[in-house]
């Protein structure tokens, strides 16, 4: 369902994501969390849940 929103400004969340695969020191030590994205433009989909959002992310809540 999310793939239909490519190119649109959307808000969504991943409930209990595994953060171990995200290459960022911000998430170091976290195993799972609810991650909420607001006002993000989905440009593409890759192999990780948030690939394609890095350049357009305006707000991130954990």
PDB file of N, CA and C in Angstrom:
ATOM      1  N   UNK A   1       0.818  -1.192   0.000  1.00  0.00           N
ATOM      2  CA  UNK A   1       0.000   0.000   0.000  1.00  0.00           C
ATOM      3  C   UNK A   1       0.863   1.257   0.000  1.00  0.00           C
ATOM      4  N   UNK A   2       2.006   1.214   0.711  1.00  0.00           N
ATOM      5  CA  UNK A   2       2.866   2.395   0.777  1.00  0.00           C
ATOM      6  C   UNK A   2       3.473   2.700  -0.583  1.00  0.00           C
ATOM      7  N   UNK A   3       3.721   1.699  -1.402  1.00  0.00           N
ATOM      8  CA  UNK A   3       4.338   1.927  -2.706  1.00  0.00           C
ATOM      9  C   UNK A   3       3.483   2.809  -3.605  1.00  0.00           C
ATOM     10  N   UNK A   4       2.176   2.870  -3.368  1.00  0.00           N
ATOM     11  CA  UNK A   4       1.301   3.735  -4.152  1.00  0.00           C
ATOM     12  C   UNK A   4       1.525   5.207  -3.847  1.00  0.00           C
ATOM     13  N   UNK A   5       2.280   5.517  -2.804  1.00  0.00           N
ATOM     14  CA  UNK A   5       2.503   6.899  -2.385  1.00  0.00           C
ATOM     15  C   UNK A   5       3.824   7.475  -2.869  1.00  0.00           C
ATOM     16  N   UNK A   6       4.518   6.811  -3.776  1.00  0.00           N
ATOM     17  CA  UNK A   6       5.787   7.327  -4.289  1.00  0.00           C
ATOM     18  C   UNK A   6       5.544   8.696  -4.915  1.00  0.00           C
ATOM     19  N   UNK A   7       6.326   9.690  -4.496  1.00  0.00           N
ATOM     20  CA  UNK A   7       6.191  11.042  -5.019  1.00  0.00           C
ATOM     21  C   UNK A   7       5.202  11.910  -4.275  1.00  0.00           C
ATOM     22  N   UNK A   8       4.505  11.355  -3.296  1.00  0.00           N
ATOM     23  CA  UNK A   8       3.518  12.113  -2.535  1.00  0.00           C
ATOM     24  C   UNK A   8       4.050  12.430  -1.143  1.00  0.00           C
ATOM     25  N   UNK A   9       3.542  13.496  -0.566  1.00  0.00           N
ATOM     26  CA  UNK A   9       3.899  13.903   0.788  1.00  0.00           C
ATOM     27  C   UNK A   9       3.049  13.091   1.760  1.00  0.00           C
ATOM     28  N   UNK A  10       3.668  12.228   2.554  1.00  0.00           N
ATOM     29  CA  UNK A  10       2.918  11.312   3.406  1.00  0.00           C
ATOM     30  C   UNK A  10       3.454  11.319   4.834  1.00  0.00           C
ATOM     31  N   UNK A  11       2.643  10.810   5.745  1.00  0.00           N
ATOM     32  CA  UNK A  11       3.046  10.547   7.126  1.00  0.00           C
ATOM     33  C   UNK A  11       2.682   9.099   7.425  1.00  0.00           C
ATOM     34  N   UNK A  12       3.610   8.352   8.021  1.00  0.00           N
ATOM     35  CA  UNK A  12       3.340   6.953   8.328  1.00  0.00           C
ATOM     36  C   UNK A  12       4.290   6.496   9.416  1.00  0.00           C
ATOM     37  N   UNK A  13       4.086   5.288   9.931  1.00  0.00           N
ATOM     38  CA  UNK A  13       4.985   4.768  10.953  1.00  0.00           C
ATOM     39  C   UNK A  13       5.209   3.281  10.754  1.00  0.00           C
ATOM     40  N   UNK A  14       6.342   2.829  11.260  1.00  0.00           N
ATOM     41  CA  UNK A  14       6.669   1.411  11.336  1.00  0.00           C
ATOM     42  C   UNK A  14       6.588   1.036  12.811  1.00  0.00           C
ATOM     43  N   UNK A  15       5.768   0.062  13.151  1.00  0.00           N
ATOM     44  CA  UNK A  15       5.608  -0.340  14.545  1.00  0.00           C
ATOM     45  C   UNK A  15       6.559  -1.485  14.868  1.00  0.00           C
ATOM     46  N   UNK A  16       7.381  -1.298  15.880  1.00  0.00           N
ATOM     47  CA  UNK A  16       8.368  -2.273  16.339  1.00  0.00           C
ATOM     48  C   UNK A  16       9.339  -2.674  15.233  1.00  0.00           C
ATOM     49  N   UNK A  17       9.997  -1.705  14.651  1.00  0.00           N
ATOM     50  CA  UNK A  17      11.021  -1.940  13.635  1.00  0.00           C
ATOM     51  C   UNK A  17      12.285  -2.481  14.279  1.00  0.00           C
ATOM     52  N   UNK A  18      13.007  -3.307  13.546  1.00  0.00           N
ATOM     53  CA  UNK A  18      14.334  -3.738  13.971  1.00  0.00           C
ATOM     54  C   UNK A  18      15.311  -2.664  13.534  1.00  0.00           C
ATOM     55  N   UNK A  19      15.907  -1.953  14.477  1.00  0.00           N
ATOM     56  CA  UNK A  19      16.782  -0.834  14.151  1.00  0.00           C
ATOM     57  C   UNK A  19      18.218  -1.258  13.908  1.00  0.00           C
ATOM     58  N   UNK A  20      18.523  -2.525  14.088  1.00  0.00           N
ATOM     59  CA  UNK A  20      19.894  -2.987  13.926  1.00  0.00           C
ATOM     60  C   UNK A  20      20.425  -2.860  12.516  1.00  0.00           C
ATOM     61  N   UNK A  21      19.548  -2.773  11.520  1.00  0.00           N
ATOM     62  CA  UNK A  21      19.979  -2.690  10.128  1.00  0.00           C
ATOM     63  C   UNK A  21      20.140  -1.259   9.628  1.00  0.00           C
ATOM     64  N   UNK A  22      19.810  -0.263  10.455  1.00  0.00           N
ATOM     65  CA  UNK A  22      19.908   1.133  10.032  1.00  0.00           C
ATOM     66  C   UNK A  22      21.298   1.656  10.379  1.00  0.00           C
ATOM     67  N   UNK A  23      22.073   2.072   9.381  1.00  0.00           N
ATOM     68  CA  UNK A  23      23.457   2.503   9.628  1.00  0.00           C
ATOM     69  C   UNK A  23      23.539   3.918  10.195  1.00  0.00           C
ATOM     70  N   UNK A  24      23.273   4.069  11.486  1.00  0.00           N
ATOM     71  CA  UNK A  24      23.318   5.387  12.110  1.00  0.00           C
ATOM     72  C   UNK A  24      23.651   5.232  13.589  1.00  0.00           C
ATOM     73  N   UNK A  25      24.524   6.091  14.114  1.00  0.00           N
ATOM     74  CA  UNK A  25      24.848   6.043  15.538  1.00  0.00           C
ATOM     75  C   UNK A  25      23.656   6.483  16.386  1.00  0.00           C
ATOM     76  N   UNK A  26      22.709   7.195  15.784  1.00  0.00           N
ATOM     77  CA  UNK A  26      21.514   7.626  16.502  1.00  0.00           C
ATOM     78  C   UNK A  26      20.745   6.430  17.057  1.00  0.00           C
ATOM     79  N   UNK A  27      20.738   5.309  16.314  1.00  0.00           N
ATOM     80  CA  UNK A  27      19.965   4.139  16.712  1.00  0.00           C
ATOM     81  C   UNK A  27      20.803   3.085  17.420  1.00  0.00           C
ATOM     82  N   UNK A  28      22.074   3.367  17.692  1.00  0.00           N
ATOM     83  CA  UNK A  28      22.960   2.383  18.309  1.00  0.00           C
ATOM     84  C   UNK A  28      22.433   1.965  19.681  1.00  0.00           C
ATOM     85  N   UNK A  29      22.343   0.670  19.901  1.00  0.00           N
ATOM     86  CA  UNK A  29      21.852   0.149  21.162  1.00  0.00           C
ATOM     87  C   UNK A  29      20.359  -0.107  21.205  1.00  0.00           C
ATOM     88  N   UNK A  30      19.610   0.364  20.212  1.00  0.00           N
ATOM     89  CA  UNK A  30      18.167   0.129  20.158  1.00  0.00           C
ATOM     90  C   UNK A  30      17.884  -1.124  19.341  1.00  0.00           C
ATOM     91  N   UNK A  31      16.982  -1.936  19.825  1.00  0.00           N
ATOM     92  CA  UNK A  31      16.621  -3.157  19.105  1.00  0.00           C
ATOM     93  C   UNK A  31      15.345  -2.947  18.304  1.00  0.00           C
ATOM     94  N   UNK A  32      14.328  -2.401  18.934  1.00  0.00           N
ATOM     95  CA  UNK A  32      13.081  -2.171  18.219  1.00  0.00           C
ATOM     96  C   UNK A  32      12.398  -0.931  18.767  1.00  0.00           C
ATOM     97  N   UNK A  33      11.575  -0.328  17.934  1.00  0.00           N
ATOM     98  CA  UNK A  33      10.882   0.894  18.329  1.00  0.00           C
ATOM     99  C   UNK A  33       9.755   1.170  17.354  1.00  0.00           C
ATOM    100  N   UNK A  34       8.928   2.125  17.707  1.00  0.00           N
ATOM    101  CA  UNK A  34       7.911   2.626  16.783  1.00  0.00           C
ATOM    102  C   UNK A  34       8.502   3.878  16.152  1.00  0.00           C
ATOM    103  N   UNK A  35       8.693   3.860  14.849  1.00  0.00           N
ATOM    104  CA  UNK A  35       9.286   4.993  14.147  1.00  0.00           C
ATOM    105  C   UNK A  35       8.201   5.671  13.324  1.00  0.00           C
ATOM    106  N   UNK A  36       8.032   6.973  13.517  1.00  0.00           N
ATOM    107  CA  UNK A  36       6.999   7.729  12.818  1.00  0.00           C
ATOM    108  C   UNK A  36       7.640   8.764  11.910  1.00  0.00           C
ATOM    109  N   UNK A  37       7.217   8.793  10.658  1.00  0.00           N
ATOM    110  CA  UNK A  37       7.688   9.770   9.681  1.00  0.00           C
ATOM    111  C   UNK A  37       6.548  10.732   9.379  1.00  0.00           C
ATOM    112  N   UNK A  38       6.835  12.035   9.392  1.00  0.00           N
ATOM    113  CA  UNK A  38       5.814  13.017   9.057  1.00  0.00           C
ATOM    114  C   UNK A  38       6.305  13.915   7.937  1.00  0.00           C
ATOM    115  N   UNK A  39       5.401  14.227   7.032  1.00  0.00           N
ATOM    116  CA  UNK A  39       5.681  15.122   5.909  1.00  0.00           C
ATOM    117  C   UNK A  39       6.899  14.650   5.117  1.00  0.00           C
ATOM    118  N   UNK A  40       6.925  13.382   4.775  1.00  0.00           N
ATOM    119  CA  UNK A  40       8.027  12.810   4.007  1.00  0.00           C
ATOM    120  C   UNK A  40       7.572  12.536   2.585  1.00  0.00           C
ATOM    121  N   UNK A  41       8.445  12.755   1.637  1.00  0.00           N
ATOM    122  CA  UNK A  41       8.158  12.441   0.245  1.00  0.00           C
ATOM    123  C   UNK A  41       8.883  11.151  -0.097  1.00  0.00           C
ATOM    124  N   UNK A  42       8.112  10.119  -0.418  1.00  0.00           N
ATOM    125  CA  UNK A  42       8.689   8.830  -0.764  1.00  0.00           C
ATOM    126  C   UNK A  42       9.152   8.897  -2.213  1.00  0.00           C
ATOM    127  N   UNK A  43      10.470   8.740  -2.419  1.00  0.00           N
ATOM    128  CA  UNK A  43      11.006   8.834  -3.777  1.00  0.00           C
ATOM    129  C   UNK A  43      11.264   7.477  -4.396  1.00  0.00           C
ATOM    130  N   UNK A  44      11.572   6.480  -3.570  1.00  0.00           N
ATOM    131  CA  UNK A  44      11.860   5.146  -4.093  1.00  0.00           C
ATOM    132  C   UNK A  44      11.811   4.152  -2.945  1.00  0.00           C
ATOM    133  N   UNK A  45      11.888   2.880  -3.278  1.00  0.00           N
ATOM    134  CA  UNK A  45      11.935   1.836  -2.268  1.00  0.00           C
ATOM    135  C   UNK A  45      13.150   0.978  -2.516  1.00  0.00           C
ATOM    136  N   UNK A  46      13.901   0.711  -1.445  1.00  0.00           N
ATOM    137  CA  UNK A  46      15.100  -0.103  -1.561  1.00  0.00           C
ATOM    138  C   UNK A  46      15.002  -1.322  -0.670  1.00  0.00           C
ATOM    139  N   UNK A  47      16.148  -1.797  -0.236  1.00  0.00           N
ATOM    140  CA  UNK A  47      16.185  -3.020   0.551  1.00  0.00           C
ATOM    141  C   UNK A  47      15.920  -2.786   2.034  1.00  0.00           C
ATOM    142  N   UNK A  48      16.036  -1.546   2.510  1.00  0.00           N
ATOM    143  CA  UNK A  48      15.768  -1.255   3.911  1.00  0.00           C
ATOM    144  C   UNK A  48      14.477  -0.451   4.028  1.00  0.00           C
ATOM    145  N   UNK A  49      13.808  -0.498   5.195  1.00  0.00           N
ATOM    146  CA  UNK A  49      12.512   0.161   5.333  1.00  0.00           C
ATOM    147  C   UNK A  49      12.520   1.657   5.058  1.00  0.00           C
ATOM    148  N   UNK A  50      13.633   2.363   5.359  1.00  0.00           N
ATOM    149  CA  UNK A  50      13.614   3.816   5.184  1.00  0.00           C
ATOM    150  C   UNK A  50      14.457   4.296   4.023  1.00  0.00           C
ATOM    151  N   UNK A  51      14.955   3.395   3.184  1.00  0.00           N
ATOM    152  CA  UNK A  51      15.728   3.865   2.034  1.00  0.00           C
ATOM    153  C   UNK A  51      14.808   4.660   1.119  1.00  0.00           C
ATOM    154  N   UNK A  52      15.312   5.732   0.554  1.00  0.00           N
ATOM    155  CA  UNK A  52      14.501   6.614  -0.268  1.00  0.00           C
ATOM    156  C   UNK A  52      13.932   7.789   0.499  1.00  0.00           C
ATOM    157  N   UNK A  53      14.012   7.769   1.824  1.00  0.00           N
ATOM    158  CA  UNK A  53      13.477   8.862   2.635  1.00  0.00           C
ATOM    159  C   UNK A  53      14.553   9.793   3.163  1.00  0.00           C
ATOM    160  N   UNK A  54      15.815   9.391   3.076  1.00  0.00           N
ATOM    161  CA  UNK A  54      16.880  10.115   3.757  1.00  0.00           C
ATOM    162  C   UNK A  54      16.974  11.582   3.358  1.00  0.00           C
ATOM    163  N   UNK A  55      16.744  11.894   2.103  1.00  0.00           N
ATOM    164  CA  UNK A  55      16.928  13.264   1.628  1.00  0.00           C
ATOM    165  C   UNK A  55      15.699  14.137   1.803  1.00  0.00           C
ATOM    166  N   UNK A  56      14.561  13.562   2.168  1.00  0.00           N
ATOM    167  CA  UNK A  56      13.343  14.359   2.263  1.00  0.00           C
ATOM    168  C   UNK A  56      12.713  14.339   3.646  1.00  0.00           C
ATOM    169  N   UNK A  57      13.355  13.694   4.599  1.00  0.00           N
ATOM    170  CA  UNK A  57      12.774  13.543   5.926  1.00  0.00           C
ATOM    171  C   UNK A  57      12.748  14.880   6.662  1.00  0.00           C
ATOM    172  N   UNK A  58      11.558  15.293   7.109  1.00  0.00           N
ATOM    173  CA  UNK A  58      11.423  16.542   7.849  1.00  0.00           C
ATOM    174  C   UNK A  58      11.273  16.314   9.344  1.00  0.00           C
ATOM    175  N   UNK A  59      10.640  15.225   9.738  1.00  0.00           N
ATOM    176  CA  UNK A  59      10.439  14.952  11.158  1.00  0.00           C
ATOM    177  C   UNK A  59      10.516  13.457  11.400  1.00  0.00           C
ATOM    178  N   UNK A  60      11.209  13.070  12.457  1.00  0.00           N
ATOM    179  CA  UNK A  60      11.346  11.662  12.813  1.00  0.00           C
ATOM    180  C   UNK A  60      11.080  11.518  14.299  1.00  0.00           C
ATOM    181  N   UNK A  61      10.136  10.667  14.658  1.00  0.00           N
ATOM    182  CA  UNK A  61       9.790  10.439  16.056  1.00  0.00           C
ATOM    183  C   UNK A  61      10.070   8.992  16.408  1.00  0.00           C
ATOM    184  N   UNK A  62      10.741   8.773  17.542  1.00  0.00           N
ATOM    185  CA  UNK A  62      11.028   7.411  17.996  1.00  0.00           C
ATOM    186  C   UNK A  62      10.501   7.255  19.411  1.00  0.00           C
TER     187      UNK A  62
END
